Amino acid sequence: MSTTTLPPTEKSAPVSAPKGTTSDRARSERKLGWLLAGPALLVMLLVTAYPILQAVYDSLFDYRLTDPENRAFNGLSNYLVILTDSTWWISIGVTVFITVVTVAVELVLGFALAFVMAKALSSIRPVLRAAILIPYAVITVVSAFAWKFAFAIDTGFVNKWFGWLPGISGDTDWFGGQWSALFVVCVAEIWKTTPFISLLLLAGLAQVPEVLQEAAKVDGATWWQRLRKVTLPNMKAAIMVAVLFRTLDAFRVFDSIFVMTAGANRTESVSFLAYRQTISRLEIGLGSAVSVLLFLVVVGIAALFIKGFKVDLAQARGEG
Amino acid sequence: MLAACGSDGGGVPTLTWYTNPDSGGQAEIAARCTEAAGGRYRITTSVLPRQAGEQREQLIRRLAANDDSIDIMSLDPPFIPEFAQAGFLAPVPEDVAQRVTEDVVESAIEGSTWDDELVAVPWWANTQLLWYRKSVAEAAGLDMTQPVTWDQLITAAQDQGKLLGVQGARAESLTVWFNALIESAGGSIIAENSTDPDGIVLGLTSDAGIRATEVMRDVSRSGQAGAALSTATEDTTATGFEGPDAGFQVNYPFVWGRALAAVEAGTMEQSVPDDFGWALYPQVDEGTESAPPYGGINLGIGAFSQHVDLAYEATECITTTENQAYYMTTNGNPASDVAVYDDPEVQKVFPMADTILQSLDQAAPRPQTPYYSEVSGGLQREYHPTSSVDPDSTPQRATDFITAVLKKEQLL
């Protein structure tokens, strides 16, 4: 990890080829590129673009799965129903809350873990990394059940262990209230996905040139100054990518809520709402409209990050 | 054994029976009926998810795609109208219908009927009883040989500082409880039924609906319903009833088998089940017979099955008195066949067999409508948490909400 690669300052255009035309080599490279990426692109179109378009189409119909004969086009009225329904806005609120809280906490914790992993002695580093990664390897449903059992009144140990804290007693029903239930959901999510964010941050940390750190040290910068002036600016891209990925992920939260509260006590996320309309009610039209809206929100978040915060995904992968 | 895994059935048609999870009884019955069929058909079982709602979701999506691998299905009764209305159930042949309804408890026949036609084969029938600790009831001075009311139970539980277990979680069990209350009060969740969602008239704001809401509120606010009432399922109340604060609970007969198994495993004292008493479901109004919950499983035949005739033949084998008795004694699920309750073996394992039979006789099914999940889901949303229901406003709010959901004007 002592070698450093400074990001190239500017891309240099090939000078040999005259402007406006592409050389044979560039053309054949492009062809090879399409050949290599083409199959993957096709699969992507098949498994993502097709369902998305199908959902958009279905969302314009009044369509119940068990009653296909009465399927009728109803334009944008599904969207009108959703957007004028307080249930939708409550779900948006709950989802935003979970996203903001979990991503913020995970970012801080992930940073600390990334530092620990980066600075750990090389002999224990592999063990440490594996240990930190374990929660991420646990299936979400399993982790949700584990946390549910831990906090439940009948099977849980949390009430017993933390009974000395004010507000917690043997009878505290965590899943009986909106905020306490959301708290448990957030804790489970944070426990599970912090390793993901810390790994991405570790990759960013490794990209910070050691020479800059040394130069700052020579200039007498304190640890805090080096963190703020050298480390963080140099890993901005990695941070933004980590936050972006986690935000998109967190916004689709479903498993933990499904397992822990099944949406009771106003803990429904937007994904859960889509599930309930499409799978439980079998209202394919209404459910597709919820899914399309969720999709648009996610696209909006991604656009905001990429345009607003100028996140360059290519740069983060070291292609810049 | 190896042969069973291969495809060398020698042309024997294989019927796939989608079962709800149990203690292996349905798989055993499938094996017995395969043997009895003498090579005409073979039944294999495939286990569905644990929750009734998830079982429905899986089956209905596959049937919507005309899945012909679904031959026999173990169906939860409230979902049967939806399956039938959508044309997902093969019509029951006249002669089969006659045979499988002979000497069967009325509630199980009702639960297998849609639009005045038998659309499924009654299999086993469940009902809730009032379970009480003999010591607690005695100390409270309750005469359990006579029907008791919810009000009496609340007072007794409060006097003795013991639990009165009900299912308050936002789940199907909440609809079960509410339906039993409103039916016991002489009303129904759906006052006027229809296959058209716009034509369904709810009965929540009737006197019976308001009375049911009052009882629900009073029990929930009694302070004796347990700390985790808003997340309490059948298992939660069963656990509470085994503990030191046990007083009363309404629950299915599985609690009896559960306690006996715990004694056998050495995790419970024999004195605990010895203290268990049982009676008919509590009354809402003194002197008016209660309407206990009806549940269980009935068998539906997939409309797209390639062996409908054989599948119906198989259901007659599955539901014989002998098999139902076997299922009841080993898996704890009460039979729909009246004759089973006279079986000395059943009487021995279930000393409360007569109470179960009487309860099934009085039981009322949940609303029968193809839009059951909207009705039940809407009800659960508005009546949960049960401690904050208000007889003056909740029935009206729930009516407005469910009506809007049925009209597709609101999300669920």
XYZ file of C-alpha atoms in Angstrom:
732
model
C 0.000 0.000 0.000
C 2.983 2.332 -0.075
C 2.874 2.912 -3.811
C 0.818 5.839 -4.876
C -0.804 6.780 -8.086
C -1.682 10.387 -8.572
C -4.802 10.869 -10.617
C -3.885 12.122 -14.071
C -4.515 15.826 -14.253
C -5.907 15.940 -17.728
C -6.825 13.525 -20.417
C -4.585 13.793 -23.402
C -6.275 13.418 -26.756
C -4.556 11.194 -29.298
C -2.634 13.517 -31.561
C -1.891 11.133 -34.366
C -5.428 11.039 -35.713
C -6.783 14.019 -37.533
C -9.794 15.681 -35.936
C -13.209 14.419 -36.955
C -12.166 11.016 -38.193
C -11.515 7.855 -36.285
C -8.562 5.711 -37.024
C -8.904 2.072 -37.984
C -7.519 1.091 -34.653
C -9.999 3.204 -32.713
C -12.795 1.823 -34.837
C -11.805 -1.773 -34.254
C -11.389 -1.066 -30.565
C -14.848 0.350 -30.443
C -16.153 -2.698 -32.262
C -14.404 -4.980 -29.832
C -15.847 -2.947 -26.992
C -19.380 -3.463 -28.261
C -18.720 -7.147 -28.798
C -17.467 -7.521 -25.256
C -20.093 -5.393 -23.580
C -22.942 -6.228 -25.933
C -24.108 -9.499 -24.384
C -24.089 -7.950 -20.922
C -26.012 -4.953 -22.222
C -28.572 -7.261 -23.806
C -29.041 -9.169 -20.567
C -29.378 -5.899 -18.681
C -32.034 -4.696 -21.091
C -33.864 -7.971 -20.754
C -33.877 -8.152 -16.969
C -34.177 -4.463 -16.080
C -35.459 -2.395 -18.948
C -38.201 -4.830 -19.912
C -39.745 -5.102 -16.420
C -39.520 -1.338 -15.970
C -41.328 -0.688 -19.230
C -43.872 -3.374 -18.406
C -44.503 -1.713 -15.027
C -44.936 1.682 -16.662
C -47.436 0.166 -19.101
C -49.346 -1.735 -16.390
C -49.512 1.356 -14.209
C -51.859 2.982 -16.708
C -54.509 0.298 -16.217
C -57.102 -0.671 -13.679
C -55.930 -4.263 -13.517
C -56.528 -6.904 -10.884
C -54.647 -10.159 -11.328
C -57.637 -12.318 -10.445
C -59.961 -10.367 -12.726
C -58.101 -9.905 -16.020
C -61.311 -9.564 -18.028
C -62.175 -6.249 -16.467
C -58.797 -4.726 -17.172
C -59.367 -1.163 -18.319
C -57.160 1.720 -19.331
C -57.468 4.533 -16.837
C -54.632 6.849 -17.771
C -52.879 8.527 -14.899
C -55.619 7.986 -12.346
C -53.562 5.392 -10.427
C -50.910 8.051 -9.928
C -53.542 10.528 -8.813
C -54.864 8.052 -6.240
C -51.376 7.474 -4.872
C -50.225 11.064 -4.760
C -53.380 12.265 -3.027
C -53.210 9.505 -0.420
C -51.696 10.296 2.957
C -50.465 6.684 3.186
C -48.032 7.368 0.354
C -46.641 10.487 1.992
C -46.301 8.771 5.358
C -44.350 5.986 3.647
C -42.135 8.529 1.906
C -41.493 10.187 5.268
C -40.651 6.883 6.932
C -38.355 5.870 4.068
C -36.529 9.215 4.038
C -36.120 9.024 7.800
C -34.637 5.529 7.654
C -32.377 6.522 4.742
C -31.009 9.687 6.339
C -30.453 8.162 9.762
C -28.863 4.928 8.574
C -26.631 6.516 5.939
C -25.399 9.224 8.323
C -24.601 6.793 11.119
C -23.092 4.265 8.726
C -20.846 6.899 7.197
C -19.330 7.812 10.554
C -19.026 4.198 11.726
C -17.810 3.064 8.323
C -15.106 5.685 8.399
C -13.907 4.562 11.782
C -13.840 0.938 10.649
C -12.022 1.847 7.441
C -9.353 3.623 9.490
C -9.006 0.637 11.764
C -8.640 -1.666 8.774
C -6.140 0.641 7.051
C -3.981 1.153 10.100
C -4.145 -2.356 11.526
C -1.018 -4.425 11.627
C -0.648 -6.318 8.414
C -0.622 -9.608 10.303
C -4.144 -9.228 11.632
C -5.535 -7.215 8.729
C -7.118 -10.159 6.822
C -8.769 -11.471 9.977
C -10.019 -7.993 10.846
C -11.439 -7.438 7.398
C -13.219 -10.773 7.441
C -14.622 -10.060 10.883
C -15.926 -6.667 9.850
C -17.458 -8.139 6.726
C -19.439 -10.872 8.466
C -22.621 -8.841 9.075
C -22.709 -7.927 5.398
C -22.557 -11.594 4.473
C -25.618 -12.368 6.595
C -28.844 -12.527 4.614
C -31.044 -9.521 5.439
C -34.043 -11.622 6.419
C -31.902 -13.630 8.827
C -30.410 -10.519 10.369
C -33.891 -8.992 10.658
C -35.146 -12.058 12.514
C -32.112 -12.018 14.807
C -32.732 -8.388 15.750
C -36.443 -8.984 16.071
C -35.874 -11.845 18.499
C -33.375 -9.747 20.426
C -35.846 -6.906 20.965
C -39.066 -8.900 21.343
C -40.598 -9.040 24.799
C -40.890 -12.804 25.020
C -37.649 -13.940 23.401
C -35.492 -10.845 23.705
C -32.558 -10.041 25.923
C -32.366 -6.325 25.180
C -34.933 -5.327 27.794
C -33.075 -7.331 30.407
C -29.621 -6.032 29.533
C -30.583 -2.403 29.157
C -33.250 -2.279 31.837
C -31.072 0.175 33.796
C -31.507 2.834 31.119
C -34.357 5.275 31.666
C -37.408 4.395 29.578
C -36.509 0.745 29.180
C -38.044 -1.921 31.346
C -38.956 -5.589 31.029
C -42.269 -4.509 29.487
C -40.920 -2.176 26.800
C -42.687 -3.163 23.589
C -40.215 -1.994 20.954
C -42.414 -2.902 18.018
C -45.492 -1.363 19.579
C -44.675 2.243 18.658
C -43.597 3.993 15.483
C -40.358 5.521 16.726
C -39.161 2.602 18.794
C -39.910 0.207 15.920
C -38.090 2.454 13.446
C -35.189 2.622 15.876
C -34.820 -1.167 15.826
C -35.161 -1.226 12.020
C -32.401 1.384 11.740
C -30.127 -0.459 14.166
C -30.515 -3.669 12.169
C -29.849 -1.882 8.889
C -26.825 -0.077 10.281
C -25.366 -3.252 11.735
C -25.781 -5.034 8.463
C -24.589 -2.495 5.917
C -21.865 -0.542 7.697
C -19.282 -3.087 6.438
C -20.271 -2.291 2.856
C -19.699 1.413 3.304
C -16.492 0.856 5.237
C -15.080 -1.277 2.439
C -15.800 1.406 -0.133
C -14.212 3.981 2.164
C -11.189 1.778 2.687
C -10.682 1.703 -1.062
C -10.879 5.503 -1.058
C -8.485 5.748 1.832
C -5.945 3.693 -0.070
C -6.108 6.200 -2.897
C -4.951 9.098 -0.739
C -1.273 9.671 -1.715
C 1.065 8.976 1.172
C 3.406 11.750 -0.041
C 0.759 14.350 0.670
C 0.304 13.018 4.177
C 4.042 13.130 4.753
C 4.331 16.637 3.365
C 1.548 17.801 5.665
C 3.239 16.114 8.584
C 6.499 17.892 7.815
C 4.594 21.164 7.730
C 3.431 20.462 11.264
C -0.225 19.697 10.533
C -2.091 17.991 13.354
C -3.968 14.701 12.854
C -7.270 16.542 12.641
C -5.921 19.022 10.087
C -4.521 16.235 7.962
C -7.859 14.445 8.072
C -9.769 17.531 7.015
C -7.351 19.059 4.531
C -5.653 16.032 3.017
C -7.513 12.774 3.567
C -11.110 13.844 3.081
C -10.647 16.011 -0.053
C -8.667 13.242 -1.701
C -11.305 10.630 -1.069
C -14.290 12.757 -1.891
C -15.169 10.640 -4.898
C -15.061 7.427 -2.872
C -17.191 8.971 -0.138
C -19.784 10.199 -2.575
C -19.989 6.838 -4.295
C -20.347 5.054 -0.975
C -23.075 7.451 0.133
C -24.841 7.240 -3.213
C -24.890 3.447 -3.276
C -26.043 3.196 0.296
C -28.719 5.866 -0.165
C -30.172 4.071 -3.146
C -30.032 0.834 -1.217
C -31.513 2.268 1.955
C -34.354 3.882 0.065
C -35.588 0.483 -1.024
C -35.644 -0.925 2.522
C -38.095 -3.801 2.760
C -36.897 -7.002 4.454
C -36.357 -5.671 7.962
C -39.736 -3.956 8.035
C -41.484 -6.979 6.579
C -40.008 -9.257 9.218
C -40.182 -6.969 12.236
C -43.459 -5.084 12.023
C -45.115 -6.072 8.736
C -45.799 -2.380 8.320
C -47.734 -1.947 11.574
C -47.539 1.266 13.597
C -46.749 3.459 10.610
C -43.478 1.813 9.709
C -44.307 1.147 6.067
C -41.627 2.001 3.554
C -42.364 2.784 -0.083
C -41.237 -0.687 -1.205
C -43.564 -2.192 1.334
C -46.429 -0.162 -0.071
C -45.643 -1.463 -3.555
C -45.555 -5.018 -2.205
C -48.890 -4.645 -0.490
C -50.685 -3.289 -3.554
C -49.128 -5.645 -6.076
C -48.647 -8.899 -4.213
C -51.220 -8.798 -1.409
C -54.023 -6.892 -3.077
C -53.126 -8.180 -6.541
C -53.891 -4.714 -7.893
C -51.239 -4.833 -10.578
C -52.100 -1.381 -11.951
C -51.982 0.472 -8.667
C -48.941 -1.479 -7.470
C -47.043 -0.827 -10.694
C -47.748 2.867 -10.311
C -46.255 2.792 -6.804
C -43.217 0.960 -8.178
C -42.797 3.452 -11.000
C -42.957 6.336 -8.534
C -40.382 4.598 -6.353
C -38.213 4.141 -9.423
C -38.502 7.829 -10.297
C -37.552 8.855 -6.773
C -34.487 6.607 -6.906
C -33.513 7.996 -10.318
C -33.972 11.484 -8.894
C -31.672 10.751 -5.980
C -29.027 9.325 -8.306
C -29.281 12.340 -10.625
C -29.054 14.713 -7.686
C -25.883 13.056 -6.478
C -24.230 12.804 -9.858
C -25.120 16.281 -11.100
C -25.488 18.110 -7.799
C -22.412 16.763 -6.061
C -20.497 16.050 -9.267
C -19.841 12.443 -8.423
C -17.827 10.839 -11.165
C -18.441 7.118 -11.019
C -15.626 6.405 -13.467
C -13.127 8.349 -11.390
C -14.074 6.437 -8.278
C -13.188 3.222 -10.011
C -9.785 4.618 -10.824
C -10.515 4.986 -14.515
C -10.297 8.757 -14.564
C -36.567 -44.736 -1.771
C -34.378 -44.032 -4.735
C -37.216 -44.819 -7.089
C -39.254 -42.014 -5.559
C -36.673 -39.502 -6.663
C -36.414 -40.716 -10.221
C -38.909 -40.175 -12.981
C -39.588 -43.853 -13.381
C -43.148 -43.658 -12.085
C -44.049 -45.961 -14.947
C -46.731 -43.609 -16.208
C -48.392 -43.254 -12.809
C -49.873 -39.740 -12.673
C -48.323 -37.689 -9.911
C -50.582 -35.330 -7.989
C -48.880 -32.430 -6.262
C -50.498 -31.407 -3.010
C -49.536 -27.947 -1.775
C -49.771 -28.126 1.984
C -49.543 -25.612 4.785
C -46.690 -26.409 7.201
C -47.716 -28.906 9.883
C -46.016 -31.610 11.914
C -45.734 -33.897 8.917
C -49.273 -35.240 9.027
C -50.281 -34.232 5.523
C -47.146 -35.786 4.049
C -47.925 -39.030 5.901
C -51.520 -39.003 4.665
C -50.247 -38.404 1.129
C -48.095 -41.517 1.465
C -51.007 -43.545 2.836
C -53.302 -42.470 0.017
C -50.625 -43.197 -2.570
C -50.484 -46.706 -1.207
C -54.254 -47.038 -1.080
C -54.511 -45.910 -4.696
C -52.743 -49.053 -5.776
C -50.780 -47.389 -8.550
C -53.552 -45.251 -10.028
C -51.982 -42.079 -8.733
C -49.204 -40.916 -6.530
C -49.343 -37.867 -4.241
C -46.318 -35.766 -3.516
C -46.480 -32.829 -1.142
C -44.940 -29.420 -1.467
C -44.895 -27.160 1.570
C -46.164 -23.574 1.375
C -45.013 -20.618 3.507
C -46.039 -20.445 7.144
C -48.335 -17.409 6.977
C -51.767 -17.964 5.435
C -51.470 -14.710 3.509
C -48.184 -15.781 1.983
C -49.635 -19.166 1.049
C -52.375 -17.347 -0.819
C -49.910 -15.018 -2.534
C -47.821 -17.882 -3.837
C -50.733 -20.003 -5.051
C -52.730 -17.217 -6.610
C -49.841 -15.826 -8.627
C -49.089 -19.251 -10.018
C -52.719 -19.965 -10.788
C -52.985 -16.598 -12.535
C -50.264 -17.933 -14.822
C -52.332 -21.110 -15.452
C -49.903 -23.347 -13.569
C -50.947 -26.924 -14.294
C -48.641 -28.444 -11.683
C -51.013 -27.433 -8.896
C -53.362 -30.345 -8.281
C -54.450 -30.213 -4.650
C -54.184 -27.164 -2.406
C -54.609 -26.795 1.332
C -56.533 -23.529 1.447
C -57.345 -21.200 4.313
C -61.151 -20.741 4.140
C -61.305 -16.903 3.943
C -59.402 -16.997 0.658
C -61.586 -19.637 -0.986
C -64.146 -17.168 -2.445
C -61.346 -15.257 -4.160
C -59.959 -18.432 -5.737
C -63.425 -19.591 -6.746
C -64.506 -16.253 -8.192
C -61.340 -16.048 -10.274
C -62.041 -19.502 -11.722
C -58.948 -21.038 -10.145
C -60.800 -23.985 -8.585
C -61.990 -26.953 -10.636
C -65.739 -27.511 -10.101
C -66.564 -30.161 -7.516
C -68.368 -33.113 -9.163
C -71.913 -33.583 -7.892
C -71.339 -37.026 -6.356
C -68.091 -35.988 -4.674
C -69.789 -32.910 -3.228
C -72.451 -35.072 -1.705
C -70.052 -37.566 -0.171
C -67.560 -35.072 1.288
C -70.252 -33.050 3.074
C -71.868 -35.984 4.853
C -71.540 -35.714 8.638
C -69.329 -32.672 8.356
C -69.541 -29.725 10.766
C -71.654 -26.929 9.344
C -68.980 -24.232 9.591
C -66.557 -26.267 7.452
C -69.193 -26.679 4.739
C -69.941 -22.950 4.866
C -66.231 -22.259 4.628
C -65.983 -24.369 1.471
C -68.937 -22.734 -0.203
C -69.052 -19.756 -2.525
C -72.093 -18.469 -4.344
C -74.200 -21.348 -2.965
C -71.919 -23.974 -4.470
C -69.435 -26.252 -2.820
C -66.099 -25.241 -4.323
C -63.667 -27.049 -1.992
C -63.545 -30.225 0.073
C -63.780 -29.746 3.860
C -60.590 -31.054 5.440
C -59.946 -29.949 8.978
C -61.757 -27.329 10.987
C -60.328 -25.093 13.617
C -61.976 -23.032 16.273
C -60.935 -21.007 19.278
C -61.874 -21.919 22.805
C -61.702 -19.933 25.998
C -58.804 -21.398 27.945
C -58.597 -20.658 31.647
C -56.462 -21.604 34.595
C -58.713 -23.543 36.926
C -56.999 -22.058 39.976
C -57.464 -18.477 38.753
C -61.099 -18.969 37.735
C -61.829 -20.550 41.080
C -60.139 -17.777 43.024
C -62.121 -15.235 41.013
C -65.322 -17.098 41.779
C -66.229 -17.697 38.136
C -68.590 -20.546 37.396
C -67.007 -21.983 34.288
C -69.729 -24.556 33.731
C -71.877 -21.686 32.514
C -70.980 -19.454 29.546
C -69.002 -16.396 30.632
C -68.858 -12.924 29.113
C -65.891 -10.777 28.168
C -66.855 -8.298 30.901
C -66.721 -11.049 33.504
C -63.307 -12.129 32.261
C -61.939 -8.571 32.404
C -63.118 -8.183 35.993
C -61.760 -11.590 37.008
C -58.372 -10.944 35.383
C -58.122 -7.537 37.048
C -59.111 -8.872 40.478
C -56.568 -11.647 40.282
C -53.873 -9.630 38.493
C -53.646 -12.267 35.769
C -53.405 -12.157 31.990
C -56.374 -12.141 29.635
C -54.675 -13.193 26.393
C -56.014 -11.976 23.051
C -54.344 -11.508 19.652
C -53.760 -7.794 19.104
C -51.016 -7.893 16.474
C -51.718 -6.267 13.149
C -52.251 -9.590 11.449
C -55.000 -11.922 10.334
C -55.511 -12.936 13.965
C -56.872 -9.439 14.665
C -59.586 -9.934 12.038
C -60.324 -13.332 13.584
C -60.853 -11.744 16.987
C -62.922 -8.844 15.707
C -65.062 -11.112 13.548
C -65.819 -13.338 16.529
C -66.810 -10.270 18.569
C -69.100 -8.750 15.956
C -70.685 -12.122 15.091
C -71.196 -12.844 18.798
C -72.959 -9.486 19.080
C -75.282 -10.512 16.262
C -73.712 -8.570 13.387
C -71.330 -9.163 10.516
C -68.351 -7.337 9.044
C -70.037 -7.488 5.658
C -73.738 -6.704 5.941
C -74.556 -7.028 2.273
C -72.342 -9.147 0.090
C -71.589 -8.763 -3.562
C -69.142 -9.900 -6.185
C -68.904 -6.281 -7.262
C -66.573 -4.402 -4.900
C -68.721 -1.284 -5.155
C -71.763 -3.219 -4.012
C -70.295 -4.476 -0.725
C -71.995 -2.893 2.297
C -70.101 -3.113 5.573
C -71.756 -3.717 8.913
C -69.121 -2.115 11.117
C -71.273 0.836 12.153
C -74.195 -1.345 13.200
C -75.021 -1.707 16.908
C -73.189 -5.029 16.887
C -70.143 -3.408 15.267
C -70.055 -0.686 17.907
C -70.524 -3.221 20.702
C -67.662 -5.326 19.294
C -65.433 -2.251 19.227
C -66.320 -1.514 22.859
C -65.352 -5.000 23.976
C -62.119 -4.805 21.999
C -61.252 -1.495 23.637
C -62.207 -2.660 27.136
C -60.095 -5.820 26.904
C -57.135 -3.918 25.471
C -57.280 -1.206 28.118
C -57.925 -3.575 31.001
C -54.238 -3.634 31.798
C -54.367 -7.450 31.780
C -53.877 -8.093 28.068
C -50.098 -8.244 28.299
C -47.368 -5.686 27.624
C -46.902 -6.790 24.016
C -50.598 -6.701 23.094
C -50.013 -4.699 19.932
C -47.713 -7.423 18.613
C -49.383 -10.423 20.255
C -50.106 -13.395 17.999
C -51.497 -16.831 18.903
C -48.014 -17.919 19.969
C -47.563 -14.879 22.213
C -50.773 -15.536 24.109
C -50.024 -19.254 24.312
C -46.656 -18.432 25.882
C -48.281 -16.041 28.345
C -50.801 -18.710 29.298
C -47.989 -21.089 30.208
C -46.261 -18.537 32.436
C -46.704 -17.468 36.032
C -49.217 -14.684 35.224
C -51.518 -16.970 33.266
C -55.215 -16.404 33.718
C -57.313 -16.630 30.573
C -56.842 -16.669 26.821
C -58.800 -17.233 23.662
C -56.858 -19.529 21.368
C -56.908 -22.589 19.132
C -56.639 -26.135 20.524
C -52.973 -26.300 19.530
C -52.152 -24.818 22.945
C -53.097 -28.155 24.503
C -50.746 -30.200 22.348
C -48.072 -27.577 22.849
C -48.283 -27.840 26.624
C -48.247 -31.638 26.565
C -45.193 -31.604 24.310
C -43.424 -29.204 26.687
C -44.148 -31.536 29.606
C -42.785 -34.448 27.622
C -39.659 -32.462 26.767
C -39.210 -31.667 30.424
C -39.511 -27.895 30.049
C -42.856 -27.681 31.850
C -44.296 -29.095 35.052
C -47.195 -31.518 34.675
C -49.101 -29.288 37.105
C -49.360 -26.582 34.433
C -51.517 -28.442 31.886
C -53.366 -30.013 34.813
C -54.488 -26.482 35.661
C -55.751 -25.833 32.102
C -59.494 -25.520 31.756
C -61.528 -24.952 28.598
C -64.905 -23.568 27.758
C -66.810 -22.113 24.841
C -65.685 -18.755 23.467
C -66.783 -15.868 25.703
C -70.063 -14.090 25.072
C -70.264 -10.419 24.206
C -73.731 -9.968 25.703
C -74.835 -12.182 28.536
C -77.278 -14.796 27.381
C -76.500 -14.441 23.668
C -74.657 -17.480 22.348
C -71.132 -16.654 21.251
C -69.921 -17.128 17.677
C -66.382 -18.521 18.006
C -63.847 -18.091 15.210
C -63.835 -20.706 12.486
C -60.618 -21.594 10.732
C -58.894 -24.671 9.427
C -58.025 -25.868 5.968
C -60.096 -27.061 3.039
C -58.859 -28.717 -0.107
C -59.151 -26.977 -3.432
C -58.373 -28.584 -6.786
C -56.453 -26.440 -9.251
C -58.501 -25.506 -12.295
C -55.537 -26.116 -14.577
C -54.611 -29.496 -13.124
C -54.222 -32.249 -15.688
C -55.744 -34.828 -13.352
C -58.850 -33.204 -11.877
C -60.748 -36.484 -11.504
C -57.877 -38.256 -9.787
C -57.318 -35.223 -7.580
C -60.912 -35.336 -6.375
C -60.560 -39.044 -5.817
C -57.468 -38.316 -3.736
C -59.301 -35.713 -1.604
C -61.850 -38.359 -0.667
C -59.022 -40.578 0.507
C -57.339 -37.724 2.397
C -60.500 -36.787 4.250
C -61.623 -40.235 5.418
C -62.654 -40.453 9.052
C -59.611 -42.591 9.741
C -57.170 -40.081 8.259
C -58.847 -37.146 9.990
C -58.611 -38.967 13.319
C -54.967 -39.695 12.660
C -54.344 -36.058 11.756
C -56.140 -34.749 14.822
C -54.361 -36.987 17.305
C -50.889 -36.578 15.829
C -50.913 -33.015 14.523
C -53.486 -31.500 16.852
C -55.706 -30.125 14.108
C -59.421 -30.751 14.755
C -61.366 -32.777 12.214
C -64.281 -31.512 10.160
C -65.834 -34.982 10.216
C -68.226 -35.287 13.145
C -67.595 -39.028 13.513
C -63.966 -38.400 14.454
C -65.015 -36.890 17.772
C -66.500 -40.235 18.895
C -63.166 -41.984 18.369
C -61.917 -43.115 21.812
C -58.339 -42.340 20.817
C -59.300 -38.764 19.927
C -61.265 -38.442 23.163
C -58.207 -39.590 25.081
C -55.783 -37.128 23.461
C -58.289 -34.278 23.408
C -60.368 -34.349 26.560
C -61.974 -31.158 25.212
C -63.147 -32.840 21.985
C -66.828 -32.281 22.785
C -66.233 -28.597 23.500
C -64.380 -28.264 20.178
C -67.248 -29.921 18.330
C -69.804 -27.655 19.964
C -67.632 -24.623 19.258
C -67.394 -25.602 15.590
C -71.146 -25.896 15.546
C -71.569 -22.343 16.826
C -68.639 -20.897 14.894
C -69.037 -18.141 12.329
C -66.760 -17.829 9.301
C -64.978 -14.602 8.451
C -66.524 -12.491 5.708
C -66.759 -14.455 2.486
C -65.768 -12.216 -0.359
C -63.317 -12.319 -3.262
C -61.970 -9.066 -1.831
C -61.115 -10.589 1.502
C -57.574 -9.258 1.712
C -58.810 -5.686 1.192
C -61.493 -6.075 3.864
C -59.226 -7.812 6.346
C -56.224 -5.583 5.631
C -58.328 -2.429 5.943
C -59.817 -3.659 9.180
C -56.397 -4.424 10.596
C -55.166 -0.972 9.701
C -58.034 0.854 11.402
C -58.479 -1.377 14.470
C -54.786 -1.544 15.295
C -53.541 -0.788 17.917
C -56.575 -2.212 19.641
C -56.104 -0.069 22.731
C -56.843 3.091 20.771
C -60.054 2.019 19.049
C -62.985 4.312 19.755
C -66.541 2.921 19.393
C -67.732 6.390 18.348
C -65.301 6.953 15.499
C -63.376 3.800 14.542
C -66.289 1.913 12.921
C -67.123 4.872 10.674
C -63.489 5.541 9.807
C -62.887 1.884 8.985
C -66.030 1.779 6.848
C -64.926 4.844 4.887
C -61.429 3.491 4.475
C -62.349 -0.037 3.387
C -65.008 1.300 1.016
C -62.444 3.622 -0.575
C -59.931 0.784 -0.874
C -62.536 -1.444 -2.523
C -63.276 1.357 -4.972
C -59.525 1.567 -5.626
C -59.516 5.141 -4.442
C -57.031 4.526 -1.672
C -53.886 2.570 -0.972
C -53.818 -0.215 1.539
